[in-house]
């Protein structure tokens, strides 16, 4: 991958490290972080041998097709605010795809972006020592997927019939993230983007299942929930702290801070 110096015009980007191949850009970013690299270090790879997702899942990362990048940041924020960065990263990608490519994505709280119900982007945020790593994986020019995930995953190429330049896409996404992140550091909550997020959210005003943590790791994906064995909630959207507000059948509102949801009657 060839990067022009234009990436350095983005205020939050201070260092760019590019690999042809690595196990996981999140792992590399953590290694650099432990060695004291600067705030705003971006790690990008052309492929990942063991790309990781949440809940111990893997993220398919074939050579030359997707975007696999991790941004190391050292924000001066309370630990409780870190999960909100995942939502901001998702919003940044969604904004960039719409603004620069006219591609509409749906956000599946907390960390996936979908097109036509299929996953196109995943985000993995990890805290380590005094830094945070936000890893973003995007299926860009993939022509096909392994049969095991073919009905759940898609790419920008498969959805639009076009191939995209990954370098300029990374730049466009980081421009959007830059603005969201700098405002967030001032505001320390998501109040100013809540409505935008909820409007993009695939679960907003829908019936959902909240998948307990013990179950999430056992499922290959959350679409495997097929019946009402789990309690059904109505999703009221995110609150300003990024939690998902769920209403149960008695009308009681419960904020969900972690884990995973599945949209009822949508597979
Ligand atoms: C998920 O699907 O749960 C999140 C997927 C995150 C994948 C990205 S690709 C770049 C970075 N490196 C990783 O190993 N994971 C993230």
XYZ file of N, CA and C and ligand atoms in Angstrom:
817
model
N 0.860 -1.198 0.000
C 0.000 0.000 0.000
C 0.890 1.241 0.000
N 0.496 2.209 -0.774
C 1.318 3.419 -0.894
C 0.534 4.578 -0.291
N 1.129 5.235 0.671
C 0.440 6.374 1.261
C 1.125 7.672 0.879
N 0.317 8.641 0.532
C 0.889 9.957 0.253
C 0.971 10.694 1.583
N 1.746 11.774 1.580
C 1.927 12.507 2.829
C 0.634 13.178 3.281
N -0.416 13.104 2.436
C -1.670 13.779 2.811
C -2.272 13.230 4.106
N -1.913 11.981 4.456
C -2.429 11.437 5.722
C -1.964 12.282 6.911
N -0.768 12.862 6.751
C -0.212 13.642 7.864
C -0.855 15.018 7.994
N -1.711 15.362 7.008
C -2.458 16.629 7.152
C -3.620 16.447 8.125
N -3.916 15.204 8.459
C -4.993 14.948 9.421
C -4.397 15.134 10.826
N -4.903 16.106 11.581
C -4.249 16.467 12.844
C -3.981 15.308 13.803
N -4.877 14.320 13.886
C -4.657 13.264 14.890
C -3.671 12.190 14.419
N -3.265 12.223 13.141
C -2.321 11.208 12.644
C -0.892 11.728 12.758
N -0.072 11.051 13.554
C 1.305 11.506 13.777
C 2.356 10.533 13.283
N 1.934 9.329 12.924
C 2.894 8.298 12.534
C 2.123 7.230 11.760
N 2.684 6.748 10.649
C 2.004 5.710 9.865
C 2.967 4.550 9.628
N 2.545 3.343 10.002
C 3.392 2.154 9.839
C 2.623 1.160 8.969
N 3.241 0.757 7.850
C 2.529 -0.085 6.887
C 3.216 -1.448 6.766
N 2.423 -2.502 6.808
C 2.937 -3.865 6.630
C 2.338 -4.472 5.366
N 3.110 -5.363 4.714
C 2.518 -6.170 3.638
C 1.651 -7.251 4.273
N 2.140 -7.757 5.421
C 1.440 -8.861 6.084
C 1.749 -8.795 7.573
N 0.765 -9.085 8.388
C 1.015 -9.197 9.828
C -0.077 -10.090 10.424
N 0.077 -10.465 11.693
C -0.974 -11.300 12.283
C -2.242 -10.467 12.472
N -2.098 -9.325 13.138
C -3.242 -8.461 13.410
C -2.713 -7.040 13.623
N -3.293 -6.071 12.963
C -2.803 -4.690 13.141
C -3.043 -4.215 14.576
N -4.078 -4.766 15.250
C -4.265 -4.415 16.664
C -3.090 -4.921 17.500
N -2.621 -6.152 17.200
C -1.464 -6.685 17.934
C -0.235 -5.820 17.696
N -0.008 -5.429 16.429
C 1.170 -4.600 16.119
C 1.063 -3.257 16.845
N -0.118 -2.650 16.791
C -0.285 -1.341 17.428
C -0.023 -1.457 18.927
N -0.497 -2.550 19.536
C -0.252 -2.738 20.976
C 1.244 -2.875 21.245
N 1.945 -3.619 20.397
C 3.406 -3.754 20.576
C 4.084 -2.386 20.494
N 3.693 -1.607 19.472
C 4.309 -0.267 19.344
C 3.955 0.600 20.554
N 2.731 0.461 21.022
C 2.297 1.247 22.175
C 3.120 0.917 23.412
N 3.380 -0.385 23.606
C 4.152 -0.809 24.783
C 5.589 -0.294 24.696
N 6.038 -0.050 23.477
C 7.411 0.491 23.309
C 7.405 2.011 23.333
N 6.240 2.608 23.574
C 6.176 4.058 23.761
C 6.005 4.881 22.498
N 5.364 4.312 21.468
C 5.174 5.105 20.233
C 4.236 6.287 20.493
N 4.213 7.221 19.527
C 3.455 8.458 19.746
C 1.938 8.248 19.633
N 1.227 9.117 20.313
C -0.232 9.224 20.164
C -0.510 9.454 18.676
N -1.526 8.791 18.132
C -1.847 9.004 16.721
C -1.014 8.160 15.785
N -0.561 6.976 16.269
C 0.153 6.043 15.383
C -0.873 5.166 14.667
N -0.762 5.153 13.332
C -1.673 4.345 12.527
C -0.913 3.147 11.976
N -1.468 1.950 12.198
C -0.863 0.729 11.655
C -1.819 0.172 10.599
N -1.274 -0.062 9.396
C -2.100 -0.585 8.301
C -1.404 -1.812 7.739
N -2.182 -2.810 7.342
C -1.563 -3.968 6.690
C -2.372 -4.365 5.463
N -1.652 -4.916 4.465
C -2.325 -5.351 3.241
C -3.083 -6.655 3.460
N -2.672 -7.400 4.487
C -3.443 -8.584 4.873
C -3.160 -8.916 6.331
N -4.019 -9.717 6.935
C -3.802 -10.162 8.318
C -3.911 -11.688 8.349
N -2.963 -12.316 9.018
C -2.983 -13.777 9.120
C -4.011 -14.210 10.169
N -4.122 -13.444 11.245
C -5.126 -13.784 12.261
C -5.855 -12.533 12.745
N -6.565 -11.894 11.810
C -7.390 -10.727 12.141
C -8.409 -11.122 13.208
N -8.556 -10.283 14.214
C -9.426 -10.622 15.341
C -10.654 -9.736 15.394
N -11.765 -10.336 15.842
C -12.979 -9.572 16.080
C -13.325 -9.621 17.556
N -14.491 -9.101 17.921
C -14.905 -9.175 19.316
C -15.266 -10.612 19.661
N -15.369 -10.888 20.964
C -15.815 -12.189 21.479
C -14.967 -13.349 20.940
N -13.687 -13.092 20.692
C -12.797 -14.155 20.236
C -13.032 -14.616 18.809
N -13.814 -13.870 18.067
C -14.063 -14.273 16.678
C -12.902 -13.841 15.794
N -12.848 -14.415 14.586
C -11.793 -14.002 13.657
C -12.373 -13.013 12.643
N -11.484 -12.252 12.007
C -11.938 -11.333 10.963
C -11.158 -11.675 9.691
N -11.872 -12.176 8.700
C -11.241 -12.596 7.444
C -10.534 -11.406 6.787
N -9.230 -11.568 6.482
C -8.431 -10.410 6.038
C -7.541 -10.755 4.856
N -8.146 -11.140 3.698
C -7.327 -11.553 2.565
C -6.480 -10.422 1.966
N -5.374 -10.795 1.356
C -4.413 -9.834 0.793
C -5.027 -8.939 -0.271
N -4.760 -7.655 -0.130
C -5.083 -6.703 -1.191
C -6.556 -6.385 -1.352
N -7.424 -6.923 -0.503
C -8.859 -6.715 -0.754
C -9.525 -5.754 0.214
N -9.166 -5.883 1.483
C -9.854 -5.059 2.478
C -8.964 -3.993 3.067
N -9.548 -3.244 3.995
C -8.779 -2.293 4.802
C -8.646 -2.909 6.190
N -7.409 -3.005 6.662
C -7.139 -3.510 8.012
C -6.241 -2.479 8.678
N -6.808 -1.723 9.566
C -6.009 -0.647 10.166
C -6.338 -0.487 11.644
N -5.326 -0.015 12.393
C -5.499 0.215 13.826
C -4.881 1.559 14.174
N -5.637 2.342 14.890
C -5.163 3.672 15.288
C -4.935 3.664 16.794
N -3.702 4.000 17.167
C -3.354 4.062 18.596
C -3.528 5.497 19.077
N -4.290 5.646 20.160
C -4.572 6.986 20.696
C -4.304 7.002 22.203
N -3.960 8.185 22.679
C -3.745 8.336 24.127
C -4.628 9.458 24.657
N -5.949 9.255 24.583
C -6.836 10.334 25.025
C -6.846 10.457 26.547
N -7.003 11.687 26.990
C -7.060 11.927 28.429
C -8.527 11.843 28.860
N -9.050 10.613 28.896
C -10.465 10.434 29.249
C -10.608 9.320 30.285
N -11.738 9.343 30.971
C -12.048 8.298 31.938
C -12.231 6.953 31.211
N -11.785 5.875 31.858
C -11.931 4.543 31.252
C -13.355 4.221 30.822
N -14.312 4.775 31.568
C -15.718 4.467 31.253
C -16.154 5.029 29.903
N -15.372 5.948 29.347
C -15.756 6.568 28.067
C -15.187 5.834 26.854
N -14.299 4.869 27.129
C -13.570 4.248 26.013
C -14.498 3.551 25.010
N -15.531 2.874 25.536
C -16.407 2.142 24.607
C -17.106 3.082 23.622
N -17.223 4.354 23.995
C -17.876 5.315 23.087
C -17.037 5.552 21.829
N -15.730 5.286 21.935
C -14.865 5.476 20.766
C -15.198 4.474 19.649
N -15.663 3.287 20.056
C -16.082 2.304 19.051
C -17.246 2.857 18.231
N -18.192 3.476 18.934
C -19.354 4.035 18.243
C -18.941 5.189 17.330
N -17.994 6.001 17.800
C -17.512 7.121 16.982
C -16.803 6.623 15.728
N -16.009 5.542 15.901
C -15.281 4.993 14.754
C -16.272 4.474 13.709
N -17.318 3.796 14.172
C -18.334 3.303 13.249
C -19.031 4.446 12.526
N -19.329 5.475 13.276
C -20.006 6.637 12.680
C -19.089 7.309 11.648
N -17.790 7.368 11.956
C -16.839 7.995 11.020
C -16.813 7.238 9.693
N -16.800 5.907 9.758
C -16.769 5.122 8.517
C -18.079 5.325 7.759
N -19.185 5.278 8.496
C -20.484 5.444 7.858
C -20.587 6.817 7.172
N -20.135 7.853 7.865
C -20.150 9.209 7.290
C -19.294 9.293 6.038
N -18.080 8.723 6.125
C -17.140 8.808 4.987
C -17.699 8.072 3.769
N -18.284 6.890 3.992
C -18.796 6.131 2.847
C -19.936 6.880 2.155
N -20.742 7.571 2.954
C -21.844 8.327 2.362
C -21.332 9.590 1.652
N -20.458 10.323 2.336
C -20.004 11.616 1.819
C -19.138 11.496 0.563
N -18.220 10.535 0.560
C -17.259 10.460 -0.553
C -17.641 9.426 -1.617
N -18.500 8.457 -1.258
C -18.781 7.364 -2.206
C -20.275 7.147 -2.426
N -21.085 7.938 -1.738
C -22.535 7.811 -1.860
C -23.041 6.403 -1.478
N -22.369 5.790 -0.509
C -22.757 4.444 -0.055
C -23.402 4.556 1.320
N -24.632 4.041 1.428
C -25.362 4.120 2.703
C -25.139 2.825 3.484
N -24.724 2.966 4.727
C -24.539 1.783 5.584
C -25.466 1.895 6.805
N -25.770 0.753 7.386
C -26.532 0.727 8.638
C -25.572 0.344 9.753
N -25.761 0.948 10.917
C -24.898 0.610 12.047
C -25.596 -0.416 12.922
N -24.871 -1.490 13.252
C -25.400 -2.450 14.225
C -24.593 -2.282 15.504
N -25.259 -1.689 16.506
C -24.594 -1.430 17.788
C -23.952 -2.702 18.327
N -22.760 -2.676 18.878
C -21.957 -1.465 18.996
C -20.903 -1.284 17.916
N -20.593 -2.368 17.160
C -19.343 -2.274 16.398
C -19.380 -2.740 14.954
N -20.554 -2.972 14.391
C -20.599 -3.453 13.005
C -21.316 -2.457 12.113
N -20.916 -2.440 10.849
C -21.679 -1.704 9.839
C -22.166 -2.717 8.814
N -23.402 -2.556 8.390
C -24.013 -3.509 7.476
C -24.488 -2.818 6.208
N -24.532 -3.595 5.130
C -25.249 -3.155 3.941
C -26.187 -4.300 3.579
N -27.448 -3.981 3.348
C -28.453 -5.008 3.061
C -28.412 -6.154 4.072
N -28.207 -5.821 5.332
C -28.233 -6.820 6.405
C -26.960 -7.636 6.532
N -25.980 -7.399 5.664
C -24.736 -8.189 5.739
C -23.594 -7.321 6.237
N -22.703 -7.961 6.990
C -21.611 -7.203 7.607
C -20.571 -6.775 6.575
N -20.184 -5.501 6.679
C -19.172 -4.968 5.755
C -17.983 -4.399 6.533
N -18.234 -4.014 7.773
C -17.192 -3.379 8.591
C -17.296 -3.864 10.032
N -16.151 -4.132 10.651
C -16.126 -4.469 12.076
C -15.093 -3.610 12.789
N -15.373 -3.298 14.026
C -14.460 -2.447 14.802
C -14.130 -3.139 16.124
N -12.861 -3.145 16.457
C -12.407 -3.765 17.712
C -11.557 -2.753 18.470
N -12.112 -2.265 19.589
C -11.382 -1.293 20.404
C -10.785 -1.999 21.617
N -9.509 -1.783 21.855
C -8.843 -2.432 22.984
C -8.056 -1.410 23.788
N -8.136 -1.568 25.112
C -7.377 -0.694 26.017
C -6.153 -1.459 26.489
N -5.033 -0.785 26.537
C -3.796 -1.445 26.967
C -2.920 -0.378 27.616
N -2.380 -0.671 28.771
C -1.522 0.291 29.480
C -2.117 1.710 29.420
N -1.352 2.680 28.851
C -1.866 4.066 28.832
C -2.427 4.469 27.465
N -2.767 3.472 26.643
C -3.251 3.820 25.304
C -4.451 2.950 24.902
N -5.062 3.372 23.805
C -6.227 2.663 23.264
C -5.934 2.356 21.809
N -6.366 1.192 21.354
C -6.198 0.850 19.943
C -7.595 0.651 19.341
N -7.856 1.374 18.276
C -9.134 1.196 17.578
C -8.837 0.530 16.240
N -9.240 -0.725 16.130
C -8.994 -1.484 14.904
C -10.238 -1.487 14.033
N -10.044 -1.214 12.753
C -11.169 -1.187 11.820
C -10.881 -2.113 10.644
N -11.804 -2.995 10.373
C -11.677 -3.891 9.221
C -12.827 -3.625 8.263
N -12.498 -3.443 6.982
C -13.536 -3.127 5.988
C -13.381 -4.069 4.790
N -14.474 -4.722 4.429
C -14.459 -5.549 3.224
C -14.662 -4.610 2.034
N -13.594 -4.361 1.307
C -13.671 -3.356 0.235
C -13.839 -4.015 -1.136
N -12.772 -4.642 -1.640
C -12.813 -5.151 -3.026
C -12.969 -6.672 -3.099
N -13.382 -7.281 -1.994
C -13.540 -8.754 -1.957
C -14.545 -9.187 -3.029
N -14.159 -10.224 -3.797
C -15.058 -10.724 -4.851
C -15.936 -11.868 -4.344
N -15.490 -12.497 -3.251
C -16.284 -13.592 -2.684
C -15.854 -13.828 -1.237
N -16.629 -14.618 -0.526
C -16.304 -14.963 0.863
C -16.384 -16.472 1.039
N -15.686 -16.965 2.043
C -15.761 -18.374 2.392
C -17.225 -18.772 2.604
N -17.593 -19.974 2.203
C -18.995 -20.401 2.341
C -19.530 -20.227 3.760
N -18.628 -20.361 4.753
C -19.077 -20.273 6.158
C -19.635 -18.891 6.496
N -19.155 -17.844 5.799
C -19.631 -16.492 6.137
C -20.324 -15.797 4.956
N -20.426 -16.525 3.836
C -20.929 -15.878 2.612
C -22.328 -15.275 2.769
N -23.165 -15.875 3.618
C -24.523 -15.309 3.745
C -24.598 -14.201 4.796
N -23.484 -13.943 5.481
C -23.491 -12.918 6.537
C -22.592 -11.720 6.202
N -21.666 -11.932 5.257
C -20.686 -10.874 4.967
C -20.817 -10.395 3.534
N -20.476 -9.142 3.319
C -20.450 -8.606 1.959
C -19.310 -7.598 1.854
N -19.084 -7.102 0.629
C -18.017 -6.108 0.423
C -18.592 -4.932 -0.362
N -17.846 -3.857 -0.377
C -18.300 -2.691 -1.162
C -18.379 -3.074 -2.636
N -17.420 -3.892 -3.092
C -17.435 -4.320 -4.497
C -18.708 -5.124 -4.799
N -19.016 -6.074 -3.927
C -20.197 -6.921 -4.181
C -21.492 -6.118 -4.150
N -21.509 -5.065 -3.338
C -22.740 -4.265 -3.205
C -22.885 -3.216 -4.299
N -21.752 -2.705 -4.816
C -21.850 -1.580 -5.771
C -21.303 -1.916 -7.158
N -20.590 -3.048 -7.269
C -19.992 -3.412 -8.562
C -18.759 -2.586 -8.900
N -18.273 -1.808 -7.942
C -17.103 -0.958 -8.215
C -15.934 -1.347 -7.323
N -14.708 -1.106 -7.831
C -13.520 -1.294 -6.992
C -13.113 0.054 -6.425
N -12.544 0.039 -5.257
C -12.205 1.295 -4.565
C -10.724 1.336 -4.212
N -10.172 2.553 -4.261
C -8.791 2.775 -3.843
C -8.752 2.806 -2.314
N -8.048 1.845 -1.749
C -8.086 1.709 -0.281
C -7.323 2.819 0.429
N -6.246 3.309 -0.189
C -5.459 4.356 0.462
C -6.292 5.621 0.645
N -6.978 6.027 -0.447
C -7.753 7.269 -0.292
C -8.973 7.047 0.605
N -9.468 5.809 0.635
C -10.600 5.537 1.533
C -10.160 5.662 2.993
N -8.964 5.170 3.295
C -8.442 5.292 4.662
C -8.349 6.774 5.035
N -7.830 7.563 4.097
C -7.680 9.001 4.371
C -9.053 9.652 4.626
N -10.017 9.318 3.800
C -11.349 9.921 3.960
C -11.991 9.520 5.295
N -11.791 8.280 5.684
C -12.355 7.815 6.961
C -11.677 8.531 8.131
N -10.355 8.654 8.046
C -9.634 9.299 9.154
C -9.980 10.780 9.265
N -10.265 11.416 8.122
C -10.695 12.830 8.172
C -11.982 12.942 8.984
N -12.911 12.032 8.722
C -14.184 12.076 9.455
C -13.956 11.732 10.927
N -13.122 10.725 11.186
C -12.880 10.337 12.579
C -12.189 11.471 13.334
N -11.286 12.144 12.664
C -10.567 13.260 13.288
C -11.558 14.272 13.885
N -12.532 14.661 13.077
C -13.482 15.691 13.533
C -14.328 15.177 14.699
N -14.801 13.935 14.548
C -15.647 13.366 15.614
C -14.857 13.214 16.910
N -13.627 12.767 16.787
C -12.791 12.497 17.967
C -12.442 13.789 18.700
N -12.061 14.819 17.947
C -11.681 16.066 18.609
C -12.879 16.703 19.314
N -14.063 16.631 18.709
C -15.257 17.146 19.404
C -15.545 16.320 20.647
N -15.380 14.987 20.496
C -15.653 14.095 21.633
C -14.733 14.417 22.820
N -13.485 14.721 22.552
C -12.562 15.033 23.650
C -13.025 16.271 24.418
N -13.648 17.200 23.700
C -14.204 18.379 24.369
C -15.478 18.059 25.116
N -16.364 17.350 24.429
C -17.718 17.146 24.975
C -17.783 15.984 25.963
N -16.926 14.974 25.769
C -16.865 13.786 26.641
C -18.169 12.987 26.674
N -18.990 13.153 25.651
C -20.163 12.276 25.494
C -20.622 12.319 24.035
N -21.691 11.570 23.747
C -22.118 11.444 22.351
C -23.368 12.271 22.038
N -23.681 13.215 22.944
C -24.938 13.962 22.786
C -25.098 14.559 21.385
N -24.032 15.137 20.857
C -24.161 15.851 19.584
C -24.326 14.911 18.380
N -24.044 13.604 18.560
C -24.170 12.693 17.406
C -25.216 11.589 17.630
N -25.887 11.661 18.798
C -26.871 10.620 19.130
C -27.961 10.449 18.064
N -28.510 11.563 17.608
C -29.613 11.471 16.639
C -29.123 10.879 15.322
N -27.955 11.345 14.897
C -27.377 10.819 13.651
C -27.141 9.315 13.785
N -26.576 8.912 14.920
C -26.282 7.494 15.156
C -27.585 6.678 15.139
N -28.581 7.168 15.859
C -29.834 6.416 15.938
C -30.513 6.306 14.577
N -30.404 7.350 13.767
C -31.007 7.291 12.434
C -30.320 6.267 11.536
N -29.052 6.012 11.794
C -28.308 5.033 10.980
C -28.421 3.625 11.559
N -28.948 3.529 12.776
C -28.917 2.262 13.499
C -29.973 1.277 12.997
N -29.532 0.068 12.739
C -30.432 -0.964 12.215
C -31.416 -1.446 13.289
N -31.085 -1.201 14.554
C -31.954 -1.702 15.627
C -32.929 -0.646 16.161
N -32.742 0.590 15.752
C -33.536 1.685 16.324
C -35.034 1.458 16.106
N -35.794 1.518 17.215
C -37.243 1.332 17.174
C -37.650 -0.064 16.668
N -36.770 -1.052 16.908
C -37.077 -2.436 16.501
C -37.077 -3.333 17.738
N -37.699 -4.492 17.601
C -37.602 -5.504 18.654
C -36.268 -6.225 18.517
N -35.603 -6.393 19.655
C -34.269 -7.017 19.620
C -34.129 -8.061 20.742
N -33.150 -8.928 20.561
C -32.711 -9.797 21.644
C -31.406 -9.214 22.169
N -31.245 -9.276 23.468
C -29.954 -8.914 24.048
C -29.269 -10.222 24.407
N -28.144 -10.480 23.764
C -27.491 -11.780 23.926
C -26.555 -11.734 25.128
N -26.799 -12.589 26.111
C -25.935 -12.555 27.301
C -24.497 -12.894 26.941
N -23.582 -12.333 27.714
C -22.154 -12.486 27.435
C -21.757 -13.960 27.310
N -22.292 -14.829 28.206
C -21.908 -16.254 28.188
C -22.242 -16.898 26.845
N -23.266 -16.391 26.189
C -23.716 -17.009 24.935
C -22.973 -16.449 23.726
N -22.564 -15.197 23.792
C -21.989 -14.555 22.604
C -20.777 -15.301 22.063
N -19.873 -15.718 22.978
C -18.660 -16.391 22.525
C -18.960 -17.711 21.835
N -20.089 -18.327 22.194
C -20.403 -19.653 21.641
C -21.042 -19.553 20.250
N -21.528 -18.365 19.915
C -22.199 -18.221 18.624
C -21.212 -17.730 17.575
N -21.272 -18.305 16.400
C -20.416 -17.844 15.300
C -20.827 -16.413 14.931
N -22.116 -16.140 15.005
C -22.599 -14.778 14.791
C -23.966 -14.654 15.443
N -24.355 -13.396 15.695
C -25.558 -13.176 16.478
C -26.845 -13.446 15.704
N -26.729 -13.754 14.422
C -27.936 -14.061 13.662
C -28.441 -15.465 13.960
N -27.651 -16.212 14.780
C -28.066 -17.576 15.084
C -29.189 -17.645 16.100
N -29.549 -16.513 16.670
C -30.687 -16.500 17.584
C -31.947 -16.560 16.727
N -32.702 -17.641 16.856
C -33.812 -17.801 15.928
C -35.189 -17.850 16.593
N -35.221 -17.881 17.906
C -36.540 -17.933 18.524
C -36.561 -17.069 19.781
N -37.679 -17.046 20.437
C -37.830 -16.176 21.594
C -37.393 -16.857 22.900
N -36.310 -17.620 22.850
C -35.776 -18.203 24.083
C -35.155 -17.116 24.946
N -34.758 -16.005 24.318
C -34.206 -14.878 25.061
C -35.293 -13.820 25.190
N -35.245 -13.018 26.259
C -36.250 -11.968 26.382
C -36.165 -10.968 25.219
N -37.315 -10.497 24.817
C -37.362 -9.536 23.712
C -37.486 -8.133 24.290
N -36.711 -7.216 23.755
C -36.768 -5.805 24.161
C -37.100 -4.944 22.952
N -37.581 -3.741 23.237
C -37.739 -2.783 22.150
C -36.586 -1.793 22.251
N -35.878 -1.589 21.137
C -34.682 -0.737 21.168
C -35.071 0.736 21.017
N -34.682 1.532 22.005
C -35.041 2.959 22.017
C -33.887 3.840 21.519
N -32.790 3.201 21.083
C -31.637 3.968 20.587
C -30.575 4.134 21.663
N -29.489 4.820 21.291
C -28.403 4.994 22.260
C -28.655 6.211 23.140
N -28.077 6.165 24.317
C -28.059 7.332 25.205
C -26.741 8.081 24.958
N -26.579 9.212 25.617
C -25.384 10.031 25.350
C -24.089 9.367 25.822
N -24.203 8.304 26.647
C -22.994 7.580 27.057
C -22.732 6.362 26.168
N -23.502 6.227 25.098
C -23.276 5.138 24.149
C -23.994 3.853 24.490
N -24.624 3.774 25.671
C -25.350 2.545 26.005
C -26.625 2.473 25.160
N -27.085 1.235 24.977
C -28.291 1.032 24.173
C -29.475 0.929 25.126
N -30.455 1.798 24.939
C -31.594 1.807 25.857
C -32.644 0.813 25.344
N -32.934 -0.174 26.182
C -33.869 -1.236 25.796
C -35.091 -1.205 26.710
N -36.268 -1.340 26.131
C -37.514 -1.343 26.920
C -38.059 -2.766 26.978
N -38.296 -3.275 28.176
C -38.833 -4.641 28.265
C -40.361 -4.617 28.181
N -40.970 -5.809 28.239
C -42.418 -5.895 28.005
C -43.221 -5.157 29.078
N -42.601 -4.916 30.262
C -43.336 -4.187 31.302
C -43.150 -2.666 31.156
N -42.337 -2.250 30.179
C -42.112 -0.817 29.973
C -40.867 -0.297 30.665
N -40.191 -1.164 31.408
C -38.985 -0.734 32.127
C -37.818 -0.532 31.138
N -37.095 0.577 31.359
C -35.970 0.873 30.471
C -34.666 0.382 31.104
N -33.879 -0.355 30.314
C -32.585 -0.854 30.805
C -31.488 -0.443 29.826
N -30.426 0.196 30.337
C -29.311 0.492 29.424
C -28.389 -0.716 29.286
N -28.030 -1.065 28.081
C -27.094 -2.164 27.836
C -25.742 -1.544 27.482
N -24.726 -1.946 28.232
C -23.419 -1.313 28.027
C -22.428 -2.157 27.257
N -22.655 -3.463 27.260
C -21.700 -4.309 26.555
C -22.452 -5.502 25.986
N -21.733 -6.351 25.275
C -22.358 -7.537 24.723
C -22.844 -7.295 23.322
N -23.928 -7.965 23.002
C -24.333 -7.979 21.615
C -25.845 -8.055 21.512
N -26.365 -7.558 20.403
C -27.809 -7.655 20.189
C -28.081 -8.370 18.870
N -29.304 -8.812 18.746
C -29.728 -9.403 17.485
C -31.108 -8.823 17.189
N -31.352 -8.510 15.946
C -32.644 -7.905 15.607
C -33.652 -9.044 15.419
N -34.782 -8.922 16.103
C -35.780 -9.992 16.020
C -36.382 -10.049 14.603
N -36.620 -11.249 14.144
C -37.236 -11.494 12.835
C -36.411 -10.984 11.661
N -35.119 -10.708 11.886
C -34.254 -10.335 10.752
C -33.072 -11.279 10.763
N -32.860 -11.981 9.662
C -31.691 -12.859 9.586
C -30.951 -12.628 8.298
C -15.549 -7.639 14.856
O -16.017 -8.061 13.813
O -15.964 -8.041 15.960
C -14.467 -6.617 14.807
C -13.512 -6.841 13.659
C -12.316 -5.918 13.709
C -11.321 -6.237 12.626
C -10.201 -5.240 12.598
S -9.177 -5.446 11.179
C -7.992 -4.400 11.832
C -7.893 -4.719 13.318
N -7.005 -5.833 13.536
C -7.634 -6.899 14.039
O -7.100 -7.991 14.323
N -8.933 -6.628 14.202
C -9.256 -5.277 13.783
